[in-house]
Short mmCIF file of C-alpha atoms in Angstrom, two decimals:
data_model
loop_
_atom_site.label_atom_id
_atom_site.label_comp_id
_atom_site.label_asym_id
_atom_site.label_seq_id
_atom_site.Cartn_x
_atom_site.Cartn_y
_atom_site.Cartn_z
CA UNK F 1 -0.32 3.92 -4.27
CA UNK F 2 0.67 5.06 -0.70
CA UNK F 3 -3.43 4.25 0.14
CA UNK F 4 -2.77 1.10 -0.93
CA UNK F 5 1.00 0.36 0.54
CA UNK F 6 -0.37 2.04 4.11
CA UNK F 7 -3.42 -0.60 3.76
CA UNK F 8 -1.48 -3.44 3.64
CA UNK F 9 1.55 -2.54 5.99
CA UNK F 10 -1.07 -1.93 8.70
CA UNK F 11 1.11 0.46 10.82
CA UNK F 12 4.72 -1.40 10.39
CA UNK F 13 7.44 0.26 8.76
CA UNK F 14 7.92 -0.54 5.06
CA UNK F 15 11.75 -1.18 3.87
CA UNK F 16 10.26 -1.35 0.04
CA UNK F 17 7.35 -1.78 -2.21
CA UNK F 18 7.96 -3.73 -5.41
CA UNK F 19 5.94 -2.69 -8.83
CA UNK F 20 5.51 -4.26 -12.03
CA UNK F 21 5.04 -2.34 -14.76
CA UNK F 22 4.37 -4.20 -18.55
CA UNK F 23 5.94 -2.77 -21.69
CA UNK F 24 2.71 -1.29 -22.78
CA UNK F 25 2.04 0.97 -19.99
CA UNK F 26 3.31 4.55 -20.70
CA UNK F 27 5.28 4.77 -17.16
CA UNK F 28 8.49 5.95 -16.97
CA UNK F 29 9.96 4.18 -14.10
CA UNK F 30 12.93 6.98 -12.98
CA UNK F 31 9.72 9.42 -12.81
CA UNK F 32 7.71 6.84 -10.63
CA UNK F 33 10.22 6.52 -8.50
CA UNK F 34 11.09 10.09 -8.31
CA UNK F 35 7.32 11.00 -7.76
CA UNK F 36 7.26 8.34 -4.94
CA UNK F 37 10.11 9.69 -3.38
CA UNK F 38 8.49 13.16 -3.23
CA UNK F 39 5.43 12.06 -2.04
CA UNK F 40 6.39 9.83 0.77
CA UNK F 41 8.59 12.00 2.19
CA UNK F 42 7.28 13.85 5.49
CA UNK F 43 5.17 10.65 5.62
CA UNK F 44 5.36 7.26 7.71
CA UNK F 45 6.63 5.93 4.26
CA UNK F 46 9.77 8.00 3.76
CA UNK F 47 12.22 5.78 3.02
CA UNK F 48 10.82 2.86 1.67
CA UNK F 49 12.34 2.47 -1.71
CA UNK F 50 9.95 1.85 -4.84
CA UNK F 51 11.64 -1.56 -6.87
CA UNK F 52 10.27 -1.95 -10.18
CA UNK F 53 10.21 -5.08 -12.07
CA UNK F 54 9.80 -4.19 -16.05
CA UNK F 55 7.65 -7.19 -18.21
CA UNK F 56 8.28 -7.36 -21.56
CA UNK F 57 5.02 -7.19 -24.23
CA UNK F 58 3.92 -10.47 -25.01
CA UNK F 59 1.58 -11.34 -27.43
CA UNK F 60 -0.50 -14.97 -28.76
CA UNK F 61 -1.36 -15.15 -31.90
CA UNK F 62 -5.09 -16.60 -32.61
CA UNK F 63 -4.50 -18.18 -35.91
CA UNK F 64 -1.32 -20.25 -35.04
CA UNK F 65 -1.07 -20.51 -31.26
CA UNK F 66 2.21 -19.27 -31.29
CA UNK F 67 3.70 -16.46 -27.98
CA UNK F 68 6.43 -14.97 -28.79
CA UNK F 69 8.18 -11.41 -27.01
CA UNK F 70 7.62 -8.27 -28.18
CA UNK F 71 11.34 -6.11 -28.79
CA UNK F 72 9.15 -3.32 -30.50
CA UNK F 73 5.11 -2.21 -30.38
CA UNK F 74 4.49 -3.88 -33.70
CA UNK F 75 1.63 -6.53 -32.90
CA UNK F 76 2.32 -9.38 -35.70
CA UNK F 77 2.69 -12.97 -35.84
CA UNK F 78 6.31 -13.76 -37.21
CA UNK F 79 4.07 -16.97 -39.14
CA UNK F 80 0.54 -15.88 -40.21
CA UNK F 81 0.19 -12.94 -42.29
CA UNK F 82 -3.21 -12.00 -40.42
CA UNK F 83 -5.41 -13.08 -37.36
CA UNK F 84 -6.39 -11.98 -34.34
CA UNK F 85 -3.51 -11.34 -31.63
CA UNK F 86 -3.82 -11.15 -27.29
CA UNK F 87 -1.54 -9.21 -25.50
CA UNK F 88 -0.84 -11.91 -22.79
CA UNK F 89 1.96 -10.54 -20.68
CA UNK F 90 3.28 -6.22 -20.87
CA UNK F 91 0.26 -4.40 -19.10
CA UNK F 92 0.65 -4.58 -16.19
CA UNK F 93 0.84 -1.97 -13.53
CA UNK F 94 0.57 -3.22 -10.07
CA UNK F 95 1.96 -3.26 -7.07
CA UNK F 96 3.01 -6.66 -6.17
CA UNK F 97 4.62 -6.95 -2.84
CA UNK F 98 5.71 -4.97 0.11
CA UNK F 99 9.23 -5.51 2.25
CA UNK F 100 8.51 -4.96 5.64
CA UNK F 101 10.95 -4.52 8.66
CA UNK F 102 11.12 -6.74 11.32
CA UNK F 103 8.95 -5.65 14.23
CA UNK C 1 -2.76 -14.79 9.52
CA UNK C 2 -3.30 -12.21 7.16
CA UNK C 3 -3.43 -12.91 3.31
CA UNK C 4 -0.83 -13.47 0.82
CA UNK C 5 1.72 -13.09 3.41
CA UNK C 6 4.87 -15.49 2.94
CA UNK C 7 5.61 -15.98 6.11
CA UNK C 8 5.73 -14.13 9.88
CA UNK C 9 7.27 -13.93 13.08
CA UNK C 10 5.42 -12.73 15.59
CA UNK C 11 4.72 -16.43 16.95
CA UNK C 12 8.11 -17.01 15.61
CA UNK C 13 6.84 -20.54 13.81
CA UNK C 14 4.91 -19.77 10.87
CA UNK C 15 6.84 -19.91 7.53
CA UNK C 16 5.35 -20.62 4.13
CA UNK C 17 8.03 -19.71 1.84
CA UNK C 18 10.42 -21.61 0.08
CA UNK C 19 14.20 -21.65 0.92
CA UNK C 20 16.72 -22.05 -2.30
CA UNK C 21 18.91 -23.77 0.30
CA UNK C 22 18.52 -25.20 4.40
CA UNK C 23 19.26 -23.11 7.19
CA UNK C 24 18.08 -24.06 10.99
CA UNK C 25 15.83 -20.40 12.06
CA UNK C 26 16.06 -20.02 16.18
CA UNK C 27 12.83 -18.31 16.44
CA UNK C 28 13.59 -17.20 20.13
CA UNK C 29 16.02 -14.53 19.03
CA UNK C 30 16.29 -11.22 17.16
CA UNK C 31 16.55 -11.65 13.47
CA UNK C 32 19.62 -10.03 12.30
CA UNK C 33 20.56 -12.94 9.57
CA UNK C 34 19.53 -13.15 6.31
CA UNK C 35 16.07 -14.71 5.38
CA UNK C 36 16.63 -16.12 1.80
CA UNK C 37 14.21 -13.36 0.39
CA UNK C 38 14.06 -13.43 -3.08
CA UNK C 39 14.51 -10.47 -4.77
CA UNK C 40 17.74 -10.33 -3.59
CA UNK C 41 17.03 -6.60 -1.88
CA UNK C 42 15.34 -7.21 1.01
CA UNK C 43 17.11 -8.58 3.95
CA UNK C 44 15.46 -9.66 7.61
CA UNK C 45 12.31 -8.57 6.45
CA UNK C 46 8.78 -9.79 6.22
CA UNK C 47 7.53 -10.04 2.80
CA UNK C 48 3.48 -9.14 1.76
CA UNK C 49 1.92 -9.93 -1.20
CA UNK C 50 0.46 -7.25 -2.38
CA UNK C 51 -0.88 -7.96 -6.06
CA UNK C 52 -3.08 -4.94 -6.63
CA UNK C 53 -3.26 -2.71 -9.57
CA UNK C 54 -2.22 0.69 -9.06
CA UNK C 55 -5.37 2.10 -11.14
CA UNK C 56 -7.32 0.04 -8.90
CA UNK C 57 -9.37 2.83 -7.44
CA UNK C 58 -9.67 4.59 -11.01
CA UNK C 59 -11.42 1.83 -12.93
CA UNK C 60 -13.76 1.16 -9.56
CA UNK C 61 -15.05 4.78 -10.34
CA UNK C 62 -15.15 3.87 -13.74
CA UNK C 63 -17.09 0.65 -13.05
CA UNK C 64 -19.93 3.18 -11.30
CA UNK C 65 -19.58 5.63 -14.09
CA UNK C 66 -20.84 2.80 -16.91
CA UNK C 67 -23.15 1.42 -14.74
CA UNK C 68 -24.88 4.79 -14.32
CA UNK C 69 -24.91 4.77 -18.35
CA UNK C 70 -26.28 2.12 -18.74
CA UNK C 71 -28.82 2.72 -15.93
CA UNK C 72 -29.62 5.33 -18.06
CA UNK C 73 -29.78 3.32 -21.21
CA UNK C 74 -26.92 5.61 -22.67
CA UNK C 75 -23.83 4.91 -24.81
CA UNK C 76 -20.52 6.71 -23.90
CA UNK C 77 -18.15 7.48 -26.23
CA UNK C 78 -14.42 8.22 -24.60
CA UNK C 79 -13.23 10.63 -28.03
CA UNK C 80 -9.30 11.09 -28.01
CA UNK C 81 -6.64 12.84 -30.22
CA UNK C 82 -3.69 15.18 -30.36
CA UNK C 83 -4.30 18.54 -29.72
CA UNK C 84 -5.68 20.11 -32.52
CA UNK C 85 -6.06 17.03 -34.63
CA UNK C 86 -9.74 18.94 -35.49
CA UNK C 87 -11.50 16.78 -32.75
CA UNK C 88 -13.71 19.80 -31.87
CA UNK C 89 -14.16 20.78 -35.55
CA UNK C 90 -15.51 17.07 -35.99
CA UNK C 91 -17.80 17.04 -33.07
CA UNK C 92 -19.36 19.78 -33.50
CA UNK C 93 -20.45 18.58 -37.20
CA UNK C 94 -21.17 15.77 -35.43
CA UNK C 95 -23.95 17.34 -33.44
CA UNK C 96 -25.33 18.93 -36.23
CA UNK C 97 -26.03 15.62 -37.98
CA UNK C 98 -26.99 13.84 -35.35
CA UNK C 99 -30.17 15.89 -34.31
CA UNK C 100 -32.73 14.19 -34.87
CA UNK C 101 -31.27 10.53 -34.73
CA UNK C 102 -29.53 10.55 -31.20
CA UNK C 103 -30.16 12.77 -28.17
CA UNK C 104 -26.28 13.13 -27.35
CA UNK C 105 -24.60 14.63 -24.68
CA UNK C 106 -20.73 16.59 -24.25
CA UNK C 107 -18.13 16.69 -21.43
CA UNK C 108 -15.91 18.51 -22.47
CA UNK C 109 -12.70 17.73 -21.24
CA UNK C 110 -9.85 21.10 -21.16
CA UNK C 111 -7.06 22.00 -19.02
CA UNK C 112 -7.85 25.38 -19.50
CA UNK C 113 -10.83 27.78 -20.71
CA UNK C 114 -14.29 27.22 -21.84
CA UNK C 115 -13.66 27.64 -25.71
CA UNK C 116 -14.54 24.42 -27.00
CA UNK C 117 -17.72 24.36 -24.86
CA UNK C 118 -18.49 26.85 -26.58
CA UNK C 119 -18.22 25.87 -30.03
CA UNK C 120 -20.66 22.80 -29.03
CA UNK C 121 -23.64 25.46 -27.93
CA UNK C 122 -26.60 25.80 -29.51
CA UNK C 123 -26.05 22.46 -31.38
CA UNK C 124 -28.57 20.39 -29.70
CA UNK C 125 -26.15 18.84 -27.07
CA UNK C 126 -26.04 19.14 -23.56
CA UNK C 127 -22.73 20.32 -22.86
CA UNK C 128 -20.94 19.49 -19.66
CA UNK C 129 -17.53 21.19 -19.42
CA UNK C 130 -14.20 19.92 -16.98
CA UNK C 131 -11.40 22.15 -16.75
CA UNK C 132 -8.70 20.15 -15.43
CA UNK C 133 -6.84 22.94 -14.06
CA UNK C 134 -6.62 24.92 -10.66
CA UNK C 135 -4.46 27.66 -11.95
CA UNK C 136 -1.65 27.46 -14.20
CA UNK C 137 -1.28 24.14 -15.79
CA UNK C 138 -3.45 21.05 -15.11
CA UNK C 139 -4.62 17.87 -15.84
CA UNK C 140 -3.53 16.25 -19.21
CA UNK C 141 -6.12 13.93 -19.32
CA UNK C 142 -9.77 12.78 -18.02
CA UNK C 143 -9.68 10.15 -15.28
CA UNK C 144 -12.87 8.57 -13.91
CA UNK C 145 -13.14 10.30 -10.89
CA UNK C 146 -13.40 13.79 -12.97
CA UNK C 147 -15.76 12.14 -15.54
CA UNK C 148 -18.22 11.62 -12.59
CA UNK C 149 -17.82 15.21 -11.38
CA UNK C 150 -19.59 15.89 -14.27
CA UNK C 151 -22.25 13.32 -14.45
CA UNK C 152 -24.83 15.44 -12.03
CA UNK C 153 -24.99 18.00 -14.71
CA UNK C 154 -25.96 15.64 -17.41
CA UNK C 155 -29.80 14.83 -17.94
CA UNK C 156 -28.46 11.25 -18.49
CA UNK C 157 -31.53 9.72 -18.82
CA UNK C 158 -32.85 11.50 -21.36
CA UNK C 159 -29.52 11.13 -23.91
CA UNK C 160 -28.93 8.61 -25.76
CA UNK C 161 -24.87 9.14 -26.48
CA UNK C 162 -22.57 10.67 -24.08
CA UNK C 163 -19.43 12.15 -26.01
CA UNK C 164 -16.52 12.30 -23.69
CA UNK C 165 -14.05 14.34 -25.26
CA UNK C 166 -11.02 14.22 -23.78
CA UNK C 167 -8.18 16.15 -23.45
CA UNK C 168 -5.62 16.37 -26.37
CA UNK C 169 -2.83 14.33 -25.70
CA UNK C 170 -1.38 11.13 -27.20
CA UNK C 171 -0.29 9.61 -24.23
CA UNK C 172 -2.02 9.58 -21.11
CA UNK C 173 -5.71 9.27 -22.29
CA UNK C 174 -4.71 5.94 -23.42
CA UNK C 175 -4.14 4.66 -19.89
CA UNK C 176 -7.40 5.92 -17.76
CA UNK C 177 -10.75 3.96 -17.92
CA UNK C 178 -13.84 6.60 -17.70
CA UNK C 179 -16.03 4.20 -17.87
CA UNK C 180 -16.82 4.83 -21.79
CA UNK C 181 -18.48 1.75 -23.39
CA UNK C 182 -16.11 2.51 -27.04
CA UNK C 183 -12.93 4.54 -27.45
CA UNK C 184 -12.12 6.68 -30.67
CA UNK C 185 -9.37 8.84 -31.78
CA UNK C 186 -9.37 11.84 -34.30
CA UNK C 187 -6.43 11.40 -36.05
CA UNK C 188 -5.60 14.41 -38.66
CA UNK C 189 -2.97 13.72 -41.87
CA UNK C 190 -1.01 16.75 -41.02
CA UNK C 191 0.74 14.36 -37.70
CA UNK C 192 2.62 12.32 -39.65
CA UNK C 193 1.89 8.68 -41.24
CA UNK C 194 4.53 7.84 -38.12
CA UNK C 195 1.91 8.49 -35.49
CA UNK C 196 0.75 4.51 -34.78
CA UNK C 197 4.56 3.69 -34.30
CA UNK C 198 5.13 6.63 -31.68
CA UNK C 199 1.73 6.61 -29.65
CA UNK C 200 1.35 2.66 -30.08
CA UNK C 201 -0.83 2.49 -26.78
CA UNK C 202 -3.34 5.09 -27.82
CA UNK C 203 -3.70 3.30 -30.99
CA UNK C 204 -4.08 0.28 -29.76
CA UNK C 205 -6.49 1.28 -27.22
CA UNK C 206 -9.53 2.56 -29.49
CA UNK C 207 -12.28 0.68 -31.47
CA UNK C 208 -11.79 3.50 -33.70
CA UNK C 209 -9.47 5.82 -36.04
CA UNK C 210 -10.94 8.84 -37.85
CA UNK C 211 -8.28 9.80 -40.35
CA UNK C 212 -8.97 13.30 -40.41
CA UNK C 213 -8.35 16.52 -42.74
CA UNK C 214 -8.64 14.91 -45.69
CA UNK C 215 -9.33 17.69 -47.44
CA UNK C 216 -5.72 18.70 -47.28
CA UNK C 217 -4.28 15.23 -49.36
CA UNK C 218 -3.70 17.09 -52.35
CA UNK C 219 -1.32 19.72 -50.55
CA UNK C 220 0.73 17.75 -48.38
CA UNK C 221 3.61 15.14 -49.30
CA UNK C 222 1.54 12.42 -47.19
CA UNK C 223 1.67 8.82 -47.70
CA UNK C 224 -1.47 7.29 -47.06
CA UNK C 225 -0.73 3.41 -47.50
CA UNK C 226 2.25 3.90 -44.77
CA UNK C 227 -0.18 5.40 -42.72
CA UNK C 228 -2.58 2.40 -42.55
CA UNK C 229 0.32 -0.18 -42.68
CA UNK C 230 1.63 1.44 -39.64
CA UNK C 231 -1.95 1.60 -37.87
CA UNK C 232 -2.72 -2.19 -38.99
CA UNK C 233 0.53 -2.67 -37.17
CA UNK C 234 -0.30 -1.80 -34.06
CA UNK C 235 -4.50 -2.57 -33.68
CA UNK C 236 -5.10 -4.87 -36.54
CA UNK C 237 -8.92 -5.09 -36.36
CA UNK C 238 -9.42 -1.12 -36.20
CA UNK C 239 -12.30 0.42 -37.96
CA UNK C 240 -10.78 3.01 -39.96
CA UNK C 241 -13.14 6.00 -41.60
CA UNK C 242 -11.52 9.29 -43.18
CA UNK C 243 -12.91 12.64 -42.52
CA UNK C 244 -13.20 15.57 -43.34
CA UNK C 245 -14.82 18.04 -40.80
CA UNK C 246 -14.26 20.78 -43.20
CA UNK C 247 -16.22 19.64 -46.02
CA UNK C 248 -17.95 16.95 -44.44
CA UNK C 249 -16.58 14.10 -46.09
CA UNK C 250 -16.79 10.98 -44.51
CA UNK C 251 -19.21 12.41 -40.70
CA UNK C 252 -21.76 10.53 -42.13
CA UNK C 253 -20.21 7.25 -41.97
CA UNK C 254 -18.77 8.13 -38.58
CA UNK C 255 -22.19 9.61 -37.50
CA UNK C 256 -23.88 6.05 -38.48
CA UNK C 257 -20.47 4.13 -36.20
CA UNK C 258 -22.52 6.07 -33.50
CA UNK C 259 -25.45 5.29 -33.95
CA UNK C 260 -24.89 1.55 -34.57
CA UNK C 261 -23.28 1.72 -30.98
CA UNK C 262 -26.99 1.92 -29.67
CA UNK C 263 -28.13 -1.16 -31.33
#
């Protein structure tokens, strides 16, 4: 992560770094951020805060069409008893965007 | 201009970014009002878009890893479970039925000692081992970088299969990319017909579930039918075969999985 933020800040002070992070992906954001904080520190990143977006699961069912938002793990289509379903939206992980200061 | 930025101010003119509402900028000045950024955090500050997944430089190293397999014109096999689900146990029958049919190959994946190496001697395999510790405590799973440690002491070329065994662990297995061409899980009956429900990603994430310890049905209050409800649940289409490593029940059928891999 800090390879990446320091690639794309090119030398200018970053303020924050905002992450998405799906349902699906086994990341416990108070840790993230904790681990972030501990390894930027002593570093020309100290300080910039880590913002994390969460994205719900969301899965399309093959047979019917049909998306619909996940509110536990359980991949099934509220309509067809079977079929094939596509997580569409909840795995992310990815750092989307970086704040940086004014130079 | 560099890419995927909003907007910048080093000329002071260039702005691609969409204000919710119309305010005049003075570009000759210091910026100490606020931009309109929308997060709602950031304030008088220049916005990059980033976009670029975190694992990024994991699944490149896995990318090389499979092409090296198949370079070699070998199937790899990333083999998951909990710790002491009988994964070893299983393997190592494994071997023993697979002389003959597939040349197959063993990293070993542990945080600590060389025990289950050792159990896979002298059973045909090439054995590779990774412990992923440096002293106390270590790694609780293989990532692609250590899975390509370990490639220079495989005689790739002349395997066939490439059993990655990783680390036993639930959780974090799930999320790394080795560069395996098929992902399996030993699953034993003595975890609990809960398991799918609790570790949702690892179950989602293999082609295959080896219900495991079978032998032990008859002594245990375990309800199978839940179990496979829950596990249709979470990864519908799974291919499902129940083992037992102890009497042998069902390595066959998991032996010929393996071998239908290669066709």
């Amino acid at each position: 992560m800090v390879r990446i933020v320091a690639g794309h800040a090119q030398g200018r002070k970053v303020r924050s770094v905002n992450v998405r992070i799906g349902a699906m992906r086994q990341i416990v954001p108070e840790t993230l951020v904790y681990c972030w904080s501990l390894v930027t520190e002593n570093s020309p990143l100290a300080g910039a805060e880590l913002l994390v977006q969460r994205v719900p699961a969301k899965i399309r069912c093959g047979a019917c069409g049909r998306e619909q938002v996940l509110d536990e793990p359980v991949l099934k289509c509220d309509g067809c008893p079977d079929g094939r379903l596509d997580l569409v939206e909840g795995d992310e992980f990815l750092i989307t965007s970086l704040d940086l200061a004014e130079v | 201009m560099s890419m995927g930025r909003f907007h910048r101010h080093e000329d002071g003119t260039e702005h691609d970014h969409h204000h919710d509402h119309d305010h005049e900028h003075d570009h000759g000045h210091e910026h100490d009002h606020e931009h309109g950024d929308h997060s709602g955090y950031a304030t008088g500050a220049d916005r990059v878009v980033v976009l670029e997944s975190i694992f990024a430089e994991n699944d490149r190293t896995a990318a090389a890893n499979r092409r090296d397999f198949d370079d070699a014109d070998l199937t790899a096999v990333n083999l998951m479970s909990s710790p002491g689900a009988g994964k070893t146990t299983l393997l190592a029958e494994t071997l023993r039925r697979l002389q003959g049919r597939l040349r197959a190959g063993v990293i070993e994946g542990d945080i600590e000692t060389s025990i289950d190496a050792d159990r896979l001697t002298g059973l045909g395999a090439v054995v590779s081992l990774i412990n992923t510790a440096n002293g106390f405590g270590g790694e609780c799973h293989l990532d692609a970088p250590m899975v390509r440690s370990a490639l220079p002491r495989l005689p790739l070329t002349d395997l066939d299969l490439l059993v990655i065994e990783n680390v036993g662990n639930l959780v974090c297995p799930a999320e790394f990319d080795v560069g395996s061409h098929a992902s399996a899980m030993v699953y034993s009956i003595t975890e609990g017909e809960e398991k799918p429900l609790k570790y949702p990603v690892m179950f989602r994430s293999v082609d295959l579930v080896l219900v495991n310890k079978m032998d032990l049905l008859p002594h245990l209050d375990y309800d199978l039918a839940a179990f496979h409800a829950n596990l249709k649940a979470v990864n519908p289409g799974v291919t499902v075969i129940e083992t037992s490593a102890r009497t042998g029940a069902g390595v066959d059928a998991w032996c010929d999985w393996l071998c239908a891999l290669r066709q």
